Tab-separated table of N, CA and C in Angstrom:
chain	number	residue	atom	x	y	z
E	1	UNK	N	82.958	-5.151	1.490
E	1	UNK	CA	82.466	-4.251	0.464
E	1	UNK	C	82.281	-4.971	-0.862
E	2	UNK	N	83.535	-5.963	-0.996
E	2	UNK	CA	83.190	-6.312	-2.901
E	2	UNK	C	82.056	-7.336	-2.719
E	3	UNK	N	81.303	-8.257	-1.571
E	3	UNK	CA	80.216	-9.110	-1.579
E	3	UNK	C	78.790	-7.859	-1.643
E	4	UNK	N	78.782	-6.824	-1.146
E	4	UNK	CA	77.958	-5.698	-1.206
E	4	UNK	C	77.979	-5.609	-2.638
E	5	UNK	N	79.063	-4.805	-3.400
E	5	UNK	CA	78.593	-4.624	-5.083
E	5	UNK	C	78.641	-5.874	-5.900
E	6	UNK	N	78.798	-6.930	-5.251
E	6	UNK	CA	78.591	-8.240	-6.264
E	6	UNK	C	77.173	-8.737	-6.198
E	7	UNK	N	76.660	-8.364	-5.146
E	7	UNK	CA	75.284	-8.822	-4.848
E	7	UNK	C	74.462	-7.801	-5.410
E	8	UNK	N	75.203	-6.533	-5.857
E	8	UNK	CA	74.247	-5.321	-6.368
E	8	UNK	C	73.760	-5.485	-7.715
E	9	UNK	N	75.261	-6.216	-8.027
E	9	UNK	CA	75.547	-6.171	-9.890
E	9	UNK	C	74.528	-7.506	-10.024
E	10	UNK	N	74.405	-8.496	-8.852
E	10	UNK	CA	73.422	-9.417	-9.730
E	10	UNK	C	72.172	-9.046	-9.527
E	11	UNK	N	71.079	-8.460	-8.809
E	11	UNK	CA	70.411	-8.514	-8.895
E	11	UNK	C	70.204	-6.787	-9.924
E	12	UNK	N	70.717	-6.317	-10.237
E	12	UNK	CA	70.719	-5.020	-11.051
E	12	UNK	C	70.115	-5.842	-12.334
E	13	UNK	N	70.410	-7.294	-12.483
E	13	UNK	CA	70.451	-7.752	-14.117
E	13	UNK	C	69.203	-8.607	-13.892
E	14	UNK	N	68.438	-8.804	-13.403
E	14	UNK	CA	67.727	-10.166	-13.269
E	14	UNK	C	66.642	-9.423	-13.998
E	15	UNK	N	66.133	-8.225	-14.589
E	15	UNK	CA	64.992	-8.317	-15.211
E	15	UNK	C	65.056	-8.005	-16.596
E	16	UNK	N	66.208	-8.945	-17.282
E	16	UNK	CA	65.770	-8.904	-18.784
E	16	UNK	C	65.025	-9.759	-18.807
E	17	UNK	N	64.769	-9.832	-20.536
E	17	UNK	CA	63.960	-10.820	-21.695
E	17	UNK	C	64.434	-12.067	-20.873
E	18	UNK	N	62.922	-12.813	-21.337
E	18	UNK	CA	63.549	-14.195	-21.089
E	18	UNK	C	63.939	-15.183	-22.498
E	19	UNK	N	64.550	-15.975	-22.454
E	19	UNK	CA	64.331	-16.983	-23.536
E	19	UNK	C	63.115	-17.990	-23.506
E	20	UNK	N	62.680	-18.024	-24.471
E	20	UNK	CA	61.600	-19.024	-24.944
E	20	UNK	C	60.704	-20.099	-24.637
E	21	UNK	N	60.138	-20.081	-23.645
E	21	UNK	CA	59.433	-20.965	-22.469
E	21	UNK	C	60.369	-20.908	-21.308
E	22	UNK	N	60.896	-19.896	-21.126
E	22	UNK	CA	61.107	-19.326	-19.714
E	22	UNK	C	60.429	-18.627	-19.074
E	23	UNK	N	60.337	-18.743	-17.486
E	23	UNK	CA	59.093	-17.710	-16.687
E	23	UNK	C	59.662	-16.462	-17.949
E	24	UNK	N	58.741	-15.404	-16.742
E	24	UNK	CA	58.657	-14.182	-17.813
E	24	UNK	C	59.699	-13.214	-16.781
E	25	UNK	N	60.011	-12.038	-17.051
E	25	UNK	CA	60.960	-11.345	-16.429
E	25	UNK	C	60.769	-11.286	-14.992
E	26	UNK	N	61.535	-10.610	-14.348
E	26	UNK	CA	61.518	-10.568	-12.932
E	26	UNK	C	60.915	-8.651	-13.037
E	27	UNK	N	60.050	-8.428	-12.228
E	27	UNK	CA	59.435	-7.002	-11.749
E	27	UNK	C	59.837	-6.363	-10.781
E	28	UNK	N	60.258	-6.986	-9.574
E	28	UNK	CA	60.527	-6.760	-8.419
E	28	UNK	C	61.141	-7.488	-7.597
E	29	UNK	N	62.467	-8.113	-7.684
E	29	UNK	CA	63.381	-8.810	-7.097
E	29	UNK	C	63.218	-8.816	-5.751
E	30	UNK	N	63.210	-9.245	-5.156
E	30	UNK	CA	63.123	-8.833	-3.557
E	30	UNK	C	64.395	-9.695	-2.440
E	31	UNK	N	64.457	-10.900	-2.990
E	31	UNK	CA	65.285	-11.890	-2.074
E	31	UNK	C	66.334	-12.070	-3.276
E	32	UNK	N	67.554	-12.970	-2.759
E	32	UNK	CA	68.141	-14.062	-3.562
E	32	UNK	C	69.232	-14.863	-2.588
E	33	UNK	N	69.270	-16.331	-3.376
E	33	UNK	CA	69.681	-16.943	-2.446
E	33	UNK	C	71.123	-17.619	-3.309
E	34	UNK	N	71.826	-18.638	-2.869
E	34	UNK	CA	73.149	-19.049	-3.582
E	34	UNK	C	72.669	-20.679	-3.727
E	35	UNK	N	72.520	-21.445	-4.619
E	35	UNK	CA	71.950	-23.001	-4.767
E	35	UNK	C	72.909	-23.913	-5.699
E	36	UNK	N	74.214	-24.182	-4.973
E	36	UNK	CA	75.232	-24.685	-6.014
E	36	UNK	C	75.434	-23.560	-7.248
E	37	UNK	N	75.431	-23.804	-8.347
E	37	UNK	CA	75.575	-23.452	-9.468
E	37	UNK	C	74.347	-22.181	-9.556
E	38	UNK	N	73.131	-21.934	-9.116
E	38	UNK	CA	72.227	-21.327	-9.631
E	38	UNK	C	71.870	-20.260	-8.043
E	39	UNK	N	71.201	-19.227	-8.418
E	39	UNK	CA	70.752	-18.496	-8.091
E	39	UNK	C	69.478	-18.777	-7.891
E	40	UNK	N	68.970	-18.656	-6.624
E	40	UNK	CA	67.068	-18.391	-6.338
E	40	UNK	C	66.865	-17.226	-5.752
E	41	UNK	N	65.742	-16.855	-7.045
E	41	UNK	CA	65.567	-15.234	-6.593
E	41	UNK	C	63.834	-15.331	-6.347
E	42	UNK	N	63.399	-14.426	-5.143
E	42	UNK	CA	61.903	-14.122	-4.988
E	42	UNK	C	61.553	-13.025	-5.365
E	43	UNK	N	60.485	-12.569	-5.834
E	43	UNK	CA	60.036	-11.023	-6.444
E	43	UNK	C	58.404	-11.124	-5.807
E	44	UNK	N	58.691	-9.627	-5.340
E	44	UNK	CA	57.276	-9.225	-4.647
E	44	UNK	C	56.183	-9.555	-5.464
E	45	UNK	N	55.936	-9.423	-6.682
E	45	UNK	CA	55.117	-9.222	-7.482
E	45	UNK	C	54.577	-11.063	-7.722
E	46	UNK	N	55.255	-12.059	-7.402
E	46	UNK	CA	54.811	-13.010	-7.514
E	46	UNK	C	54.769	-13.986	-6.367
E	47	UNK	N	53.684	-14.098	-5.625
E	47	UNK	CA	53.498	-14.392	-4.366
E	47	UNK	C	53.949	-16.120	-4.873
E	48	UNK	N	54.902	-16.951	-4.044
E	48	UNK	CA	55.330	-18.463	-3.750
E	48	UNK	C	56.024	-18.966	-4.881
E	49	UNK	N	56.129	-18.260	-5.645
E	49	UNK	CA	57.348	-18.909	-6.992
E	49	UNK	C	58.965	-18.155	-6.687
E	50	UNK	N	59.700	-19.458	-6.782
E	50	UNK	CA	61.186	-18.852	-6.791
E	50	UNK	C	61.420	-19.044	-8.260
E	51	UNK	N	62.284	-18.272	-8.650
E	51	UNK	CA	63.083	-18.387	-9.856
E	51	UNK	C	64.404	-18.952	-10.046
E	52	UNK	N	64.997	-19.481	-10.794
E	52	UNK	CA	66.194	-20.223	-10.674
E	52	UNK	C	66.809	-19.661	-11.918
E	53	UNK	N	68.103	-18.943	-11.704
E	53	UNK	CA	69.470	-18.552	-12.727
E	53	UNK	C	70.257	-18.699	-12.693
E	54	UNK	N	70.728	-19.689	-13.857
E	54	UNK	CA	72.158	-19.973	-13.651
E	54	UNK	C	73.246	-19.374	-13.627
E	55	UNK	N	74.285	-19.043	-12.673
E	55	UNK	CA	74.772	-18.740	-12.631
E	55	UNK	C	76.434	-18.705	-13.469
E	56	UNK	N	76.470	-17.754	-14.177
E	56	UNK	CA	78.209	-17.840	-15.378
E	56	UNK	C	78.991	-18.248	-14.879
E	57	UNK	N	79.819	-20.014	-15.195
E	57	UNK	CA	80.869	-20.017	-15.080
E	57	UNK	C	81.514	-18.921	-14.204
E	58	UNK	N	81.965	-17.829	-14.673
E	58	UNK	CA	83.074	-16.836	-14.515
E	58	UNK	C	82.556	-16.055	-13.554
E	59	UNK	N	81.308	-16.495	-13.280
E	59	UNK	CA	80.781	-15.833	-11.815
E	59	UNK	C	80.394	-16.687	-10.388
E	60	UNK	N	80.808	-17.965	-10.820
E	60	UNK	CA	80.878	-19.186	-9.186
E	60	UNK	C	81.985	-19.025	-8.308
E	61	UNK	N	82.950	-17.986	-8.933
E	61	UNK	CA	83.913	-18.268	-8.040
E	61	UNK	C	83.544	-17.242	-6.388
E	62	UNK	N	84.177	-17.335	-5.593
E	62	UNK	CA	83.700	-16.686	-4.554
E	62	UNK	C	84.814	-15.894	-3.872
E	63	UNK	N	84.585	-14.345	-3.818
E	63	UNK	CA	83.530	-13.668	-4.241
E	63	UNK	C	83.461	-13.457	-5.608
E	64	UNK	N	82.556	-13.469	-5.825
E	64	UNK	CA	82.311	-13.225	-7.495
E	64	UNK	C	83.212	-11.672	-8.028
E	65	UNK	N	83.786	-11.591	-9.170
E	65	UNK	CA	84.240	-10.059	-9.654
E	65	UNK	C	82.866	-9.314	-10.121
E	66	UNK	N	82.409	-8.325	-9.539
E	66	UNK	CA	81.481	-7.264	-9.834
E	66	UNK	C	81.753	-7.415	-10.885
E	67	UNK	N	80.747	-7.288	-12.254
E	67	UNK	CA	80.472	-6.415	-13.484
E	67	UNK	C	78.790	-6.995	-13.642
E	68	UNK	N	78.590	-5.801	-14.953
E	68	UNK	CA	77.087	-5.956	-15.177
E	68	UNK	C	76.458	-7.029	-16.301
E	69	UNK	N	75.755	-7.858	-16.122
E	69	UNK	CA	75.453	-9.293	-16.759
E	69	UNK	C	74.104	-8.852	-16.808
E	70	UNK	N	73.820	-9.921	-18.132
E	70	UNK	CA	72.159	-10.092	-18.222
E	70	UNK	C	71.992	-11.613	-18.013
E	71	UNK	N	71.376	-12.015	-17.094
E	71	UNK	CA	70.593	-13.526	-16.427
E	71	UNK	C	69.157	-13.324	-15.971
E	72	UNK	N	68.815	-14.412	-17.514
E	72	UNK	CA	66.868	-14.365	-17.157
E	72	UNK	C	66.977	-15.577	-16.715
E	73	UNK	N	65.893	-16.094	-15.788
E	73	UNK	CA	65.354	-16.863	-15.488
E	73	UNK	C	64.964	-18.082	-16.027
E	74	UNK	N	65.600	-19.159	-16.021
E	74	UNK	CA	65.783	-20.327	-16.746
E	74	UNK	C	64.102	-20.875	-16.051
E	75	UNK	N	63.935	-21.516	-15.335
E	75	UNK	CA	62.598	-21.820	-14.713
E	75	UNK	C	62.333	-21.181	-13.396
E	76	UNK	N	61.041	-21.840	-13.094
E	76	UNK	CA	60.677	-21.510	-11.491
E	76	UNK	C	59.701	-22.551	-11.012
E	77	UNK	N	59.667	-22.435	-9.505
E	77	UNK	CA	58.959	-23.540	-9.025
E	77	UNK	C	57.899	-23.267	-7.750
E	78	UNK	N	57.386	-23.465	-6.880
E	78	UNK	CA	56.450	-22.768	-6.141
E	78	UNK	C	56.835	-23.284	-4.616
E	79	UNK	N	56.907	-22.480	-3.918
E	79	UNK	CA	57.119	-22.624	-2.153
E	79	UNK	C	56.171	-21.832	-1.414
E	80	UNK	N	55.157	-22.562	-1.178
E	80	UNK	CA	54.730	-22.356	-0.090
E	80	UNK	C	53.205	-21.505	-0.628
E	81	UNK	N	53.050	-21.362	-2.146
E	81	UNK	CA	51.525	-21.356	-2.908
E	81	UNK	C	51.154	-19.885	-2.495
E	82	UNK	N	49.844	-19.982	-1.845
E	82	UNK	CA	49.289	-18.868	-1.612
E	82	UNK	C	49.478	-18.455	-0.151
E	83	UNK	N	50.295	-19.203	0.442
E	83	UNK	CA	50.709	-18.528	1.876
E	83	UNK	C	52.067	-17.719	1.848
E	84	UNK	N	52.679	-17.596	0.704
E	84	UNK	CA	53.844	-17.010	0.559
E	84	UNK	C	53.396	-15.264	0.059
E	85	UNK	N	52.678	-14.473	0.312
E	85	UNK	CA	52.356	-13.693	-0.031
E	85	UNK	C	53.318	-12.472	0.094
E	86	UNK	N	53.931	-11.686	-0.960
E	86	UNK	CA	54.707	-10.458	-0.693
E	86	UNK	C	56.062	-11.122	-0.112
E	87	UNK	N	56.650	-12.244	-0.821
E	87	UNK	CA	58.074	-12.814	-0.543
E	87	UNK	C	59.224	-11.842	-0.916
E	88	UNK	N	59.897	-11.510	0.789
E	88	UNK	CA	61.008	-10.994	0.787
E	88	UNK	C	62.219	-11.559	0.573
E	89	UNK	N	62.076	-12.910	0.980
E	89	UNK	CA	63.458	-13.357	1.366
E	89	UNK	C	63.599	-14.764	1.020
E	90	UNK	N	65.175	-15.350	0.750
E	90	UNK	CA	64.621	-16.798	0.259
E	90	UNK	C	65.677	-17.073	0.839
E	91	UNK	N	65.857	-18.694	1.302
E	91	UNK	CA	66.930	-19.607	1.776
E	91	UNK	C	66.874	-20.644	1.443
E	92	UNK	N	68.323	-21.152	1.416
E	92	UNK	CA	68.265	-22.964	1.369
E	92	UNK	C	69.294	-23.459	2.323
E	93	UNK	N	67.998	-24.605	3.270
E	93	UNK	CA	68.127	-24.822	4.182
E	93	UNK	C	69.799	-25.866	3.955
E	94	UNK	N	70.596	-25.176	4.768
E	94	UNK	CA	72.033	-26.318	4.611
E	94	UNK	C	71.801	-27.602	5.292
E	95	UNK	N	70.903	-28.279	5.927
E	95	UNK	CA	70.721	-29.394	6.562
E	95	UNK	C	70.242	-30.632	5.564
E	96	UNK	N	69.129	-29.715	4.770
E	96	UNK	CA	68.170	-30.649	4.041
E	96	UNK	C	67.705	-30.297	2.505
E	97	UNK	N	68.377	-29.189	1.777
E	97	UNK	CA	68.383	-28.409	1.244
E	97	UNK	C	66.831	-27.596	0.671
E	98	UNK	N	65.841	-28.030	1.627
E	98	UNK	CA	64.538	-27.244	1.356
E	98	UNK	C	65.160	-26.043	1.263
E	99	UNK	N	63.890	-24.942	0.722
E	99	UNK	CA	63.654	-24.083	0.131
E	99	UNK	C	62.755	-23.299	1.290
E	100	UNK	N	63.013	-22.175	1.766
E	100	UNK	CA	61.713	-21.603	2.760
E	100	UNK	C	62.113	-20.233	2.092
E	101	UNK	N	61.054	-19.208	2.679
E	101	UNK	CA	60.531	-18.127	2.051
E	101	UNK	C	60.097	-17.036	2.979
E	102	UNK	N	60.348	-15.650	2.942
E	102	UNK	CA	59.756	-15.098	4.038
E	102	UNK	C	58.937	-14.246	3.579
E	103	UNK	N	57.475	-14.394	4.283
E	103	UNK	CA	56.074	-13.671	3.661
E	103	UNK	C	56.406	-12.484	4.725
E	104	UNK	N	56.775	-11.478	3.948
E	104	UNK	CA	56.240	-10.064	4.713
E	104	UNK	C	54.881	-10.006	4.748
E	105	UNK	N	54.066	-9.973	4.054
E	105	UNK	CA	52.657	-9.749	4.747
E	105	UNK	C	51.704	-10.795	5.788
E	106	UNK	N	52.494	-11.703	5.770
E	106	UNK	CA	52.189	-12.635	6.902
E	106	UNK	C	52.776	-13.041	8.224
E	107	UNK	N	54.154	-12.358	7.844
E	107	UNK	CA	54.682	-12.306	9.067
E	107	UNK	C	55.342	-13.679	9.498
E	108	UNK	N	55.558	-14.474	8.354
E	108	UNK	CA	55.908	-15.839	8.642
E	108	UNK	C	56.956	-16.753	7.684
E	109	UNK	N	57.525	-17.597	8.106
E	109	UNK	CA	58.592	-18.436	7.477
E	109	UNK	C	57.987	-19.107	6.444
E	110	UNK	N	57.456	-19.887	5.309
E	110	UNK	CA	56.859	-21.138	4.613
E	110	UNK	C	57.850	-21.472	3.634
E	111	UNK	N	57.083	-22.974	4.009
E	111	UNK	CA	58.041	-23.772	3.118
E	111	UNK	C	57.052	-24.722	2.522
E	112	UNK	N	57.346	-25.635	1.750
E	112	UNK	CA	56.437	-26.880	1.018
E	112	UNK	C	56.802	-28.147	2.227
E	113	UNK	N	56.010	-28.922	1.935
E	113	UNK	CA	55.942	-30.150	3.251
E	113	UNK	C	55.216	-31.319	1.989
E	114	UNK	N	55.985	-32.031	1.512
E	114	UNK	CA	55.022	-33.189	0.866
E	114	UNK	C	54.348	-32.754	-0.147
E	115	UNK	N	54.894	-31.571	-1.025
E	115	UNK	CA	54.109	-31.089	-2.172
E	115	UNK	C	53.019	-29.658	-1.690
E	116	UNK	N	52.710	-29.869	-0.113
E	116	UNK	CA	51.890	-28.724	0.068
E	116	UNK	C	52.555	-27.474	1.178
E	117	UNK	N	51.985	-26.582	1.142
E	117	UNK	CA	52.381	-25.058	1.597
E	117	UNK	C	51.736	-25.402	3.135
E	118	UNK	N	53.182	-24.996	3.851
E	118	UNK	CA	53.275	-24.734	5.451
E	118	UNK	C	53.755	-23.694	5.850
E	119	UNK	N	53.040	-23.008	7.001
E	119	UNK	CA	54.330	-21.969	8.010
E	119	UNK	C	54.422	-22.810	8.922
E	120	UNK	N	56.316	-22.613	8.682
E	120	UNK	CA	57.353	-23.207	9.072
E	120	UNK	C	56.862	-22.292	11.133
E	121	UNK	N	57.387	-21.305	10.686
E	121	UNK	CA	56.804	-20.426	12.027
E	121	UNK	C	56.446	-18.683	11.667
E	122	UNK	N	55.173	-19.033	12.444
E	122	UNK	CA	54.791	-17.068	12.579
E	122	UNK	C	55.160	-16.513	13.599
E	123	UNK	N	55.845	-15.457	12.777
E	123	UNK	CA	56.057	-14.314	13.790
E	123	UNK	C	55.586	-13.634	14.399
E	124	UNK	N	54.107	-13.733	14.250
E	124	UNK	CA	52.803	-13.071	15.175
E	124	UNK	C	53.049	-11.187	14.927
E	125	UNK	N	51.798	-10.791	15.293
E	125	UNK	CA	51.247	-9.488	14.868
E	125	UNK	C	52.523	-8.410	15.005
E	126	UNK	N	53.542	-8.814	16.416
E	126	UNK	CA	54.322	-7.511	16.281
E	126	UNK	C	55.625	-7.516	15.243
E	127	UNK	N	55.667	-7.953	14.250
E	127	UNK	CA	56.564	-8.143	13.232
E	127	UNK	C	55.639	-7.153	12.120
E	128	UNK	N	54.531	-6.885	11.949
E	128	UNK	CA	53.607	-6.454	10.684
E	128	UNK	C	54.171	-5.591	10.020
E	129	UNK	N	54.087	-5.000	8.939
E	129	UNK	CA	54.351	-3.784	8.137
E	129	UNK	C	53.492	-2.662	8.948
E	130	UNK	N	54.931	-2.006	9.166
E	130	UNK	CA	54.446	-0.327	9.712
E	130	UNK	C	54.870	0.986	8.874
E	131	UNK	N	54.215	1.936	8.538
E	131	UNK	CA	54.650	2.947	7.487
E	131	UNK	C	55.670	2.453	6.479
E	132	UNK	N	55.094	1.588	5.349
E	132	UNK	CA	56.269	0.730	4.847
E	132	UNK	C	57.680	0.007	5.074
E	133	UNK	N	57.285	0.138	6.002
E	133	UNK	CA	59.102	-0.869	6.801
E	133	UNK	C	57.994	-2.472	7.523
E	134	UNK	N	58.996	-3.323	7.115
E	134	UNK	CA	58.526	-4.383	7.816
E	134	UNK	C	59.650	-5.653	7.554
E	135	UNK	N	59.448	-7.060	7.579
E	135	UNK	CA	60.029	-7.905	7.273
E	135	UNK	C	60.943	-7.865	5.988
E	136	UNK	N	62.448	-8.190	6.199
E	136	UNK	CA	62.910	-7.584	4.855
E	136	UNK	C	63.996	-8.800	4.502
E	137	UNK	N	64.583	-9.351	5.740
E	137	UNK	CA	65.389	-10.460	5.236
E	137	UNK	C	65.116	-11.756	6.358
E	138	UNK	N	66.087	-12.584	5.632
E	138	UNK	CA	66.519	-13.891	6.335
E	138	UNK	C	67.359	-14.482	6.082
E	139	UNK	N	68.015	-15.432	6.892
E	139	UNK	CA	69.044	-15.863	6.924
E	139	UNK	C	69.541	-17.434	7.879
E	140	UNK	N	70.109	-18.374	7.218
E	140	UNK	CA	69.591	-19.554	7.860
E	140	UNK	C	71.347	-19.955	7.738
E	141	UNK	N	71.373	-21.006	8.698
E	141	UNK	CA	72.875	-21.775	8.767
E	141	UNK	C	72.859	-22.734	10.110
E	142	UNK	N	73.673	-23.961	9.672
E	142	UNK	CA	73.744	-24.703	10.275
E	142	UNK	C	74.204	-24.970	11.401
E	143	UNK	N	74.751	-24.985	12.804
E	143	UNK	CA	75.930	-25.136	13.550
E	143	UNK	C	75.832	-26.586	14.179
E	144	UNK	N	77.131	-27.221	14.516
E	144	UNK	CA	76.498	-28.585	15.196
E	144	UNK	C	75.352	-29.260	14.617
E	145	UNK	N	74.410	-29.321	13.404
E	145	UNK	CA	73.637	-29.979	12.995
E	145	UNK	C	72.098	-29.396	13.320
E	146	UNK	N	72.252	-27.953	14.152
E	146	UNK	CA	71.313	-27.335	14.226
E	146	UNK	C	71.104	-26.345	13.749
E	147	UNK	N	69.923	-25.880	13.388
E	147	UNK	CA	69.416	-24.699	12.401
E	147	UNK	C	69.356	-23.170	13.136
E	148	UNK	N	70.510	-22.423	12.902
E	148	UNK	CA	69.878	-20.845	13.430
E	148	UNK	C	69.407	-20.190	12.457
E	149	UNK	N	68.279	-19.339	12.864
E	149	UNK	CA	67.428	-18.772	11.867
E	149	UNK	C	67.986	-17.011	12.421
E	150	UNK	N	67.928	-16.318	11.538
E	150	UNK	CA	67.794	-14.349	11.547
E	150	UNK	C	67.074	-13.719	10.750
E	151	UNK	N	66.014	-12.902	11.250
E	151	UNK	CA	65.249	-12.088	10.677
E	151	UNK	C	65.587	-11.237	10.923
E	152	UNK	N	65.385	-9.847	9.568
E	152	UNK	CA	65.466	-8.746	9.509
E	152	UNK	C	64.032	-8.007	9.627
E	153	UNK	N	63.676	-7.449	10.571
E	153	UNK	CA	62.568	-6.123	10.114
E	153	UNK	C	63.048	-4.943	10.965
């Protein structure tokens, strides 16, 4: 239960003001992920950019103590361009620490490869958005040096 309202209380805060050549607020949070010290968050509204927030001191410890914080968005960076469309979900890969992304409207994993935008893998047509329900999470971890992947739709 307290990783449920700790995960509530951070993303409850992610759309203040930003400071001063920082992206601009967050609209629609959709994913977030844990990156050492910082937070990567995806928002529907901006198809292949993650956002990166640092995370308070007084909130690395694990599990974090619920309360309500304001954290804008220090920078952001781009995964996966214009194939990341309608990003639900974000991970970092524990093997290699890439960055992948899950396009609900594509139905597919992407990640960057050498500076440019790949699907990692599609999930093909029967994953699609149906009466607004569709692709909603992901979830990645290592075992033995191999990668298990979980999707939510």
């Amino acid at each position: 239960m307290s990783n449920r309202i700790s995960l509530a209380a951070t993303l409850a805060t992610l759309l203040s003001a930003p400071a001063l050549g920082a992206p601009p607020p967050l609209k629609e949070p959709s994913g977030i992920a844990r990156a050492g010290d910082e937070y990567l968050v995806v928002d529907d509204d901006r198809p292949g950019r993650v956002f990166v927030l640092e995370i308070p001191a007084d909130l690395r410890q694990t599990p974090p103590k619920p309360r309500r914080l304001t954290i804008a968005p220090v920078r952001s960076f781009s995964v996966g361009g214009p194939l990341a469309l309608d990003p639900e979900s974000v991970v970092v890969d524990p093997l290699d620490g890439r960055v992948a992304l899950l396009s609900e409207r594509l139905a597919a994993v992407v990640v960057e490869r050498e500076g440019r935008p790949e699907v990692l893998f599609d999930l093909g047509g029967s994953f699609t958005e149906f009466a607004n329900r569709g692709l909603e999470g992901l979830a990645l971890r290592a075992v033995e040096g191999k990668r298990e992947w979980a999707i939510l739709w």
